[in-house]
Amino acid sequence: LLCTHLYVPPPPPMSLFVPSSRFQLSAVRTAMRPGVVMPVRHLSGSPKQISVAIAGATGAVGQELLELLTERKFPLKNLKLLASARSAGKKMEFNGQELTVEELTENSFDDVDVAFFSAGGSQSRKFGPIAGKAGCLVIDNSSAFRMAPDCPLVVPEVNSNAIPDAEGSMIIANPNCSTIIMNTVVWPIHQVSECKRIIVSTYQAASGAGAQAM
């Protein structure tokens, strides 16, 4: 796997992950801040043009990802919107264009470089490894691979340097979203003065129930 790094990673992370409730939309924005760019496999042609798929594109997090791709001027070569068979054929607007949602299947990733998964743990477990075998780098937003020993668990601002440690893995997991937000703030403090213990109280966000709940 030949990776192109557009971001200089910080020092190794602290081991303070406290799973809790899901503030999904805020976590997605945290992970896609300016200056935080994931490593991508070597591409034919321009290495800055990336073919992207969003699994769960019609959900709340999927729609937020679409807004962020535009906001961050992400270097897209192609964008594929994936969802359940029920949502296939739906039209969604992106960057002034109308895109058609496709059904998420085993053949969805043949021409994709990076796939953002936010379609639930069962879909991630089923299609994540398939996407990886097709040569696609999977960024999974569910809990499916958080404890998998061969999948790096990454908060970009804290330990993006952990990504190459899982040699051969094509799946990158992220922690619970309240954990992402907490560690993004606590990590700079930890670098100055070691944090030995954190007591956390969190509350379930309405966004955790998806677009219909909001």
PDB file of C-alpha atoms in Angstrom:
ATOM      1  CA  LEU A   1       0.000   0.000   0.000  1.00  0.00           C
ATOM      2  CA  LEU A   2       1.572   3.250  -1.133  1.00  0.00           C
ATOM      3  CA  CYS A   3       0.172   6.176   0.801  1.00  0.00           C
ATOM      4  CA  THR A   4       0.445   9.899   0.158  1.00  0.00           C
ATOM      5  CA  HIS A   5       0.391  11.922   3.381  1.00  0.00           C
ATOM      6  CA  LEU A   6      -0.839  15.483   3.118  1.00  0.00           C
ATOM      7  CA  TYR A   7      -0.683  16.001   6.879  1.00  0.00           C
ATOM      8  CA  VAL A   8       2.224  15.704   9.303  1.00  0.00           C
ATOM      9  CA  PRO A   9       0.990  13.490  12.171  1.00  0.00           C
ATOM     10  CA  PRO A  10       1.376  14.511  15.826  1.00  0.00           C
ATOM     11  CA  PRO A  11       3.146  12.420  18.511  1.00  0.00           C
ATOM     12  CA  PRO A  12       1.657   9.070  19.668  1.00  0.00           C
ATOM     13  CA  PRO A  13      -1.761   9.223  21.349  1.00  0.00           C
ATOM     14  CA  MET A  14      -2.773   8.936  24.952  1.00  0.00           C
ATOM     15  CA  SER A  15      -4.818   5.871  25.830  1.00  0.00           C
ATOM     16  CA  LEU A  16      -7.873   7.660  27.199  1.00  0.00           C
ATOM     17  CA  PHE A  17     -10.913   6.511  25.247  1.00  0.00           C
ATOM     18  CA  VAL A  18     -14.239   6.654  27.084  1.00  0.00           C
ATOM     19  CA  PRO A  19     -17.086   5.227  24.967  1.00  0.00           C
ATOM     20  CA  SER A  20     -20.321   7.079  25.538  1.00  0.00           C
ATOM     21  CA  SER A  21     -23.223   8.655  23.657  1.00  0.00           C
ATOM     22  CA  ARG A  22     -23.024   9.642  19.995  1.00  0.00           C
ATOM     23  CA  PHE A  23     -22.752  13.272  18.921  1.00  0.00           C
ATOM     24  CA  GLN A  24     -22.350  12.114  15.331  1.00  0.00           C
ATOM     25  CA  LEU A  25     -22.573  15.319  13.357  1.00  0.00           C
ATOM     26  CA  SER A  26     -20.081  17.181  15.545  1.00  0.00           C
ATOM     27  CA  ALA A  27     -17.688  14.242  15.352  1.00  0.00           C
ATOM     28  CA  VAL A  28     -17.830  14.206  11.571  1.00  0.00           C
ATOM     29  CA  ARG A  29     -17.017  17.917  11.468  1.00  0.00           C
ATOM     30  CA  THR A  30     -14.123  17.346  13.877  1.00  0.00           C
ATOM     31  CA  ALA A  31     -12.693  14.575  11.702  1.00  0.00           C
ATOM     32  CA  MET A  32     -12.811  16.705   8.546  1.00  0.00           C
ATOM     33  CA  ARG A  33     -11.287  19.917   9.864  1.00  0.00           C
ATOM     34  CA  PRO A  34      -8.990  21.855   7.503  1.00  0.00           C
ATOM     35  CA  GLY A  35      -5.437  20.550   7.644  1.00  0.00           C
ATOM     36  CA  VAL A  36      -6.512  17.015   8.560  1.00  0.00           C
ATOM     37  CA  VAL A  37      -6.210  14.886   5.451  1.00  0.00           C
ATOM     38  CA  MET A  38      -6.344  11.099   5.430  1.00  0.00           C
ATOM     39  CA  PRO A  39      -3.670   9.013   3.681  1.00  0.00           C
ATOM     40  CA  VAL A  40      -4.842   7.683   0.338  1.00  0.00           C
ATOM     41  CA  ARG A  41      -3.559   4.892  -1.833  1.00  0.00           C
ATOM     42  CA  HIS A  42      -1.515   5.695  -4.914  1.00  0.00           C
ATOM     43  CA  LEU A  43      -3.806   6.726  -7.761  1.00  0.00           C
ATOM     44  CA  SER A  44      -3.261   6.629 -11.471  1.00  0.00           C
ATOM     45  CA  GLY A  45      -2.991  10.122 -12.871  1.00  0.00           C
ATOM     46  CA  SER A  46      -3.126  12.948 -10.359  1.00  0.00           C
ATOM     47  CA  PRO A  47      -2.643  11.656  -6.776  1.00  0.00           C
ATOM     48  CA  LYS A  48      -4.879  14.463  -5.526  1.00  0.00           C
ATOM     49  CA  GLN A  49      -8.014  13.298  -7.341  1.00  0.00           C
ATOM     50  CA  ILE A  50      -9.914  10.773  -5.232  1.00  0.00           C
ATOM     51  CA  SER A  51     -12.944   8.611  -6.037  1.00  0.00           C
ATOM     52  CA  VAL A  52     -15.199   8.612  -2.972  1.00  0.00           C
ATOM     53  CA  ALA A  53     -18.249   6.626  -1.889  1.00  0.00           C
ATOM     54  CA  ILE A  54     -20.565   7.366   1.026  1.00  0.00           C
ATOM     55  CA  ALA A  55     -22.373   4.324   2.408  1.00  0.00           C
ATOM     56  CA  GLY A  56     -25.443   5.639   4.194  1.00  0.00           C
ATOM     57  CA  ALA A  57     -25.587   8.793   2.081  1.00  0.00           C
ATOM     58  CA  THR A  58     -29.280   9.476   2.786  1.00  0.00           C
ATOM     59  CA  GLY A  59     -28.856   9.460   6.583  1.00  0.00           C
ATOM     60  CA  ALA A  60     -28.070  12.422   8.825  1.00  0.00           C
ATOM     61  CA  VAL A  61     -24.329  11.763   8.902  1.00  0.00           C
ATOM     62  CA  GLY A  62     -24.223  10.999   5.182  1.00  0.00           C
ATOM     63  CA  GLN A  63     -25.835  14.338   4.387  1.00  0.00           C
ATOM     64  CA  GLU A  64     -23.378  16.096   6.691  1.00  0.00           C
ATOM     65  CA  LEU A  65     -20.504  14.415   4.862  1.00  0.00           C
ATOM     66  CA  LEU A  66     -21.820  15.759   1.569  1.00  0.00           C
ATOM     67  CA  GLU A  67     -21.859  19.294   2.962  1.00  0.00           C
ATOM     68  CA  LEU A  68     -18.327  18.890   4.285  1.00  0.00           C
ATOM     69  CA  LEU A  69     -16.948  17.576   0.996  1.00  0.00           C
ATOM     70  CA  THR A  70     -18.146  20.818  -0.588  1.00  0.00           C
ATOM     71  CA  GLU A  71     -17.102  23.037   2.311  1.00  0.00           C
ATOM     72  CA  ARG A  72     -13.577  21.572   2.474  1.00  0.00           C
ATOM     73  CA  LYS A  73     -13.188  21.572  -1.330  1.00  0.00           C
ATOM     74  CA  PHE A  74     -12.294  17.888  -1.154  1.00  0.00           C
ATOM     75  CA  PRO A  75     -10.358  16.829  -4.302  1.00  0.00           C
ATOM     76  CA  LEU A  76     -13.020  14.592  -5.809  1.00  0.00           C
ATOM     77  CA  LYS A  77     -12.521  12.587  -8.954  1.00  0.00           C
ATOM     78  CA  ASN A  78     -15.881  10.896  -8.595  1.00  0.00           C
ATOM     79  CA  LEU A  79     -18.583  10.630  -5.915  1.00  0.00           C
ATOM     80  CA  LYS A  80     -20.844   7.642  -5.419  1.00  0.00           C
ATOM     81  CA  LEU A  81     -23.845   7.792  -3.066  1.00  0.00           C
ATOM     82  CA  LEU A  82     -24.827   4.428  -1.575  1.00  0.00           C
ATOM     83  CA  ALA A  83     -27.789   3.413   0.568  1.00  0.00           C
ATOM     84  CA  SER A  84     -30.345   0.622   1.023  1.00  0.00           C
ATOM     85  CA  ALA A  85     -32.456  -0.748  -1.810  1.00  0.00           C
ATOM     86  CA  ARG A  86     -35.342   1.315  -0.436  1.00  0.00           C
ATOM     87  CA  SER A  87     -33.436   4.550  -1.095  1.00  0.00           C
ATOM     88  CA  ALA A  88     -31.934   3.526  -4.438  1.00  0.00           C
ATOM     89  CA  GLY A  89     -32.960   5.901  -7.221  1.00  0.00           C
ATOM     90  CA  LYS A  90     -33.411   8.859  -4.908  1.00  0.00           C
ATOM     91  CA  LYS A  91     -31.947  12.134  -6.185  1.00  0.00           C
ATOM     92  CA  MET A  92     -29.608  14.186  -4.000  1.00  0.00           C
ATOM     93  CA  GLU A  93     -27.983  17.516  -4.732  1.00  0.00           C
ATOM     94  CA  PHE A  94     -24.242  17.938  -4.389  1.00  0.00           C
ATOM     95  CA  ASN A  95     -22.215  20.962  -5.400  1.00  0.00           C
ATOM     96  CA  GLY A  96     -24.857  22.132  -7.865  1.00  0.00           C
ATOM     97  CA  GLN A  97     -25.302  18.687  -9.408  1.00  0.00           C
ATOM     98  CA  GLU A  98     -28.033  16.100  -9.038  1.00  0.00           C
ATOM     99  CA  LEU A  99     -26.708  12.650  -8.113  1.00  0.00           C
ATOM    100  CA  THR A 100     -28.630   9.377  -8.053  1.00  0.00           C
ATOM    101  CA  VAL A 101     -28.388   7.163  -4.976  1.00  0.00           C
ATOM    102  CA  GLU A 102     -27.290   3.604  -5.745  1.00  0.00           C
ATOM    103  CA  GLU A 103     -28.012   0.442  -3.784  1.00  0.00           C
ATOM    104  CA  LEU A 104     -25.164  -0.682  -1.550  1.00  0.00           C
ATOM    105  CA  THR A 105     -23.997  -4.026  -2.929  1.00  0.00           C
ATOM    106  CA  GLU A 106     -20.857  -6.175  -3.098  1.00  0.00           C
ATOM    107  CA  ASN A 107     -19.972  -4.554  -6.428  1.00  0.00           C
ATOM    108  CA  SER A 108     -20.223  -0.957  -5.229  1.00  0.00           C
ATOM    109  CA  PHE A 109     -16.500  -0.423  -4.582  1.00  0.00           C
ATOM    110  CA  ASP A 110     -14.670  -1.621  -7.685  1.00  0.00           C
ATOM    111  CA  ASP A 111     -13.844   1.936  -8.813  1.00  0.00           C
ATOM    112  CA  VAL A 112     -13.685   3.638  -5.385  1.00  0.00           C
ATOM    113  CA  ASP A 113     -10.541   4.852  -3.577  1.00  0.00           C
ATOM    114  CA  VAL A 114     -12.052   5.941  -0.237  1.00  0.00           C
ATOM    115  CA  ALA A 115     -15.404   4.965   1.287  1.00  0.00           C
ATOM    116  CA  PHE A 116     -17.017   6.662   4.277  1.00  0.00           C
ATOM    117  CA  PHE A 117     -19.273   4.175   6.076  1.00  0.00           C
ATOM    118  CA  SER A 118     -22.124   5.504   8.191  1.00  0.00           C
ATOM    119  CA  ALA A 119     -24.822   2.955   7.517  1.00  0.00           C
ATOM    120  CA  GLY A 120     -24.798   1.095  10.835  1.00  0.00           C
ATOM    121  CA  GLY A 121     -22.637  -1.655  12.286  1.00  0.00           C
ATOM    122  CA  SER A 122     -24.255  -4.563  10.442  1.00  0.00           C
ATOM    123  CA  GLN A 123     -23.708  -2.933   7.051  1.00  0.00           C
ATOM    124  CA  SER A 124     -20.128  -2.047   7.965  1.00  0.00           C
ATOM    125  CA  ARG A 125     -19.388  -5.618   9.036  1.00  0.00           C
ATOM    126  CA  LYS A 126     -20.878  -6.993   5.826  1.00  0.00           C
ATOM    127  CA  PHE A 127     -19.548  -4.544   3.236  1.00  0.00           C
ATOM    128  CA  GLY A 128     -16.451  -3.042   4.888  1.00  0.00           C
ATOM    129  CA  PRO A 129     -14.211  -6.076   4.287  1.00  0.00           C
ATOM    130  CA  ILE A 130     -15.587  -6.418   0.754  1.00  0.00           C
ATOM    131  CA  ALA A 131     -14.663  -2.808   0.028  1.00  0.00           C
ATOM    132  CA  GLY A 132     -11.215  -3.364   1.509  1.00  0.00           C
ATOM    133  CA  LYS A 133     -10.597  -6.414  -0.677  1.00  0.00           C
ATOM    134  CA  ALA A 134     -11.539  -4.297  -3.694  1.00  0.00           C
ATOM    135  CA  GLY A 135      -8.664  -1.934  -2.799  1.00  0.00           C
ATOM    136  CA  CYS A 136     -10.840   0.731  -1.216  1.00  0.00           C
ATOM    137  CA  LEU A 137      -9.775   2.509   1.980  1.00  0.00           C
ATOM    138  CA  VAL A 138     -12.709   2.333   4.407  1.00  0.00           C
ATOM    139  CA  ILE A 139     -13.325   5.035   7.037  1.00  0.00           C
ATOM    140  CA  ASP A 140     -15.909   3.454   9.308  1.00  0.00           C
ATOM    141  CA  ASN A 141     -18.117   5.547  11.573  1.00  0.00           C
ATOM    142  CA  SER A 142     -19.810   2.633  13.351  1.00  0.00           C
ATOM    143  CA  SER A 143     -18.665   0.524  16.296  1.00  0.00           C
ATOM    144  CA  ALA A 144     -18.093  -2.525  14.088  1.00  0.00           C
ATOM    145  CA  PHE A 145     -14.277  -2.415  13.990  1.00  0.00           C
ATOM    146  CA  ARG A 146     -13.366  -0.319  17.049  1.00  0.00           C
ATOM    147  CA  MET A 147     -11.994  -3.306  18.960  1.00  0.00           C
ATOM    148  CA  ALA A 148     -10.571  -5.156  15.956  1.00  0.00           C
ATOM    149  CA  PRO A 149      -6.819  -5.658  16.558  1.00  0.00           C
ATOM    150  CA  ASP A 150      -5.930  -5.225  12.879  1.00  0.00           C
ATOM    151  CA  CYS A 151      -7.904  -1.996  12.364  1.00  0.00           C
ATOM    152  CA  PRO A 152      -6.375   1.283  13.608  1.00  0.00           C
ATOM    153  CA  LEU A 153      -8.650   3.331  15.879  1.00  0.00           C
ATOM    154  CA  VAL A 154      -8.014   6.929  14.861  1.00  0.00           C
ATOM    155  CA  VAL A 155      -8.825  10.463  15.913  1.00  0.00           C
ATOM    156  CA  PRO A 156      -7.118  12.463  13.120  1.00  0.00           C
ATOM    157  CA  GLU A 157      -5.847  15.325  15.278  1.00  0.00           C
ATOM    158  CA  VAL A 158      -4.492  12.908  17.885  1.00  0.00           C
ATOM    159  CA  ASN A 159      -3.060   9.781  16.266  1.00  0.00           C
ATOM    160  CA  SER A 160      -3.238   9.816  12.480  1.00  0.00           C
ATOM    161  CA  ASN A 161       0.246   8.293  12.654  1.00  0.00           C
ATOM    162  CA  ALA A 162      -1.424   5.062  13.840  1.00  0.00           C
ATOM    163  CA  ILE A 163      -2.801   4.403  10.377  1.00  0.00           C
ATOM    164  CA  PRO A 164       0.353   2.800   8.876  1.00  0.00           C
ATOM    165  CA  ASP A 165       0.768   0.623  11.991  1.00  0.00           C
ATOM    166  CA  ALA A 166      -1.956  -1.775  10.834  1.00  0.00           C
ATOM    167  CA  GLU A 167      -0.073  -3.091   7.822  1.00  0.00           C
ATOM    168  CA  GLY A 168      -2.410  -4.609   5.271  1.00  0.00           C
ATOM    169  CA  SER A 169      -5.564  -3.191   6.844  1.00  0.00           C
ATOM    170  CA  MET A 170      -7.875  -1.238   4.556  1.00  0.00           C
ATOM    171  CA  ILE A 171     -10.329  -0.317   7.338  1.00  0.00           C
ATOM    172  CA  ILE A 172      -9.850   2.641   9.676  1.00  0.00           C
ATOM    173  CA  ALA A 173     -12.194   2.816  12.665  1.00  0.00           C
ATOM    174  CA  ASN A 174     -13.032   5.873  14.719  1.00  0.00           C
ATOM    175  CA  PRO A 175     -14.010   5.949  18.406  1.00  0.00           C
ATOM    176  CA  ASN A 176     -17.389   6.878  19.772  1.00  0.00           C
ATOM    177  CA  CYS A 177     -18.086  10.424  18.644  1.00  0.00           C
ATOM    178  CA  SER A 178     -18.198  12.013  22.104  1.00  0.00           C
ATOM    179  CA  THR A 179     -14.794  10.380  22.659  1.00  0.00           C
ATOM    180  CA  ILE A 180     -13.469  11.970  19.468  1.00  0.00           C
ATOM    181  CA  ILE A 181     -14.545  15.436  20.568  1.00  0.00           C
ATOM    182  CA  MET A 182     -13.169  14.957  24.082  1.00  0.00           C
ATOM    183  CA  ASN A 183      -9.761  13.714  22.939  1.00  0.00           C
ATOM    184  CA  THR A 184      -9.386  16.494  20.395  1.00  0.00           C
ATOM    185  CA  VAL A 185      -9.566  18.978  23.305  1.00  0.00           C
ATOM    186  CA  VAL A 186      -7.728  16.932  25.937  1.00  0.00           C
ATOM    187  CA  TRP A 187      -4.798  15.834  23.736  1.00  0.00           C
ATOM    188  CA  PRO A 188      -3.042  19.261  23.682  1.00  0.00           C
ATOM    189  CA  ILE A 189      -3.429  19.452  27.474  1.00  0.00           C
ATOM    190  CA  HIS A 190      -2.026  15.923  27.830  1.00  0.00           C
ATOM    191  CA  GLN A 191       1.051  16.932  25.834  1.00  0.00           C
ATOM    192  CA  VAL A 192       1.791  19.701  28.324  1.00  0.00           C
ATOM    193  CA  SER A 193       0.744  17.933  31.531  1.00  0.00           C
ATOM    194  CA  GLU A 194      -0.103  14.223  31.608  1.00  0.00           C
ATOM    195  CA  CYS A 195      -3.782  13.440  32.132  1.00  0.00           C
ATOM    196  CA  LYS A 196      -4.062  10.387  34.372  1.00  0.00           C
ATOM    197  CA  ARG A 197      -7.822  10.209  34.812  1.00  0.00           C
ATOM    198  CA  ILE A 198     -10.924  11.636  33.148  1.00  0.00           C
ATOM    199  CA  ILE A 199     -14.439  11.498  34.587  1.00  0.00           C
ATOM    200  CA  VAL A 200     -17.026  11.933  31.837  1.00  0.00           C
ATOM    201  CA  SER A 201     -20.793  12.332  31.812  1.00  0.00           C
ATOM    202  CA  THR A 202     -22.547  12.368  28.441  1.00  0.00           C
ATOM    203  CA  TYR A 203     -26.156  12.439  27.300  1.00  0.00           C
ATOM    204  CA  GLN A 204     -27.754  10.882  24.256  1.00  0.00           C
ATOM    205  CA  ALA A 205     -28.083  13.368  21.398  1.00  0.00           C
ATOM    206  CA  ALA A 206     -31.212  13.413  19.229  1.00  0.00           C
ATOM    207  CA  SER A 207     -28.920  13.052  16.195  1.00  0.00           C
ATOM    208  CA  GLY A 208     -27.994   9.584  17.461  1.00  0.00           C
ATOM    209  CA  ALA A 209     -31.420   8.378  16.310  1.00  0.00           C
ATOM    210  CA  GLY A 210     -30.871   9.581  12.755  1.00  0.00           C
ATOM    211  CA  ALA A 211     -32.436  12.024  10.327  1.00  0.00           C
ATOM    212  CA  GLN A 212     -36.046  11.051  11.009  1.00  0.00           C
ATOM    213  CA  ALA A 213     -35.716  11.800  14.726  1.00  0.00           C
ATOM    214  CA  MET A 214     -34.469  15.289  13.969  1.00  0.00           C
TER     215      MET A 214
END
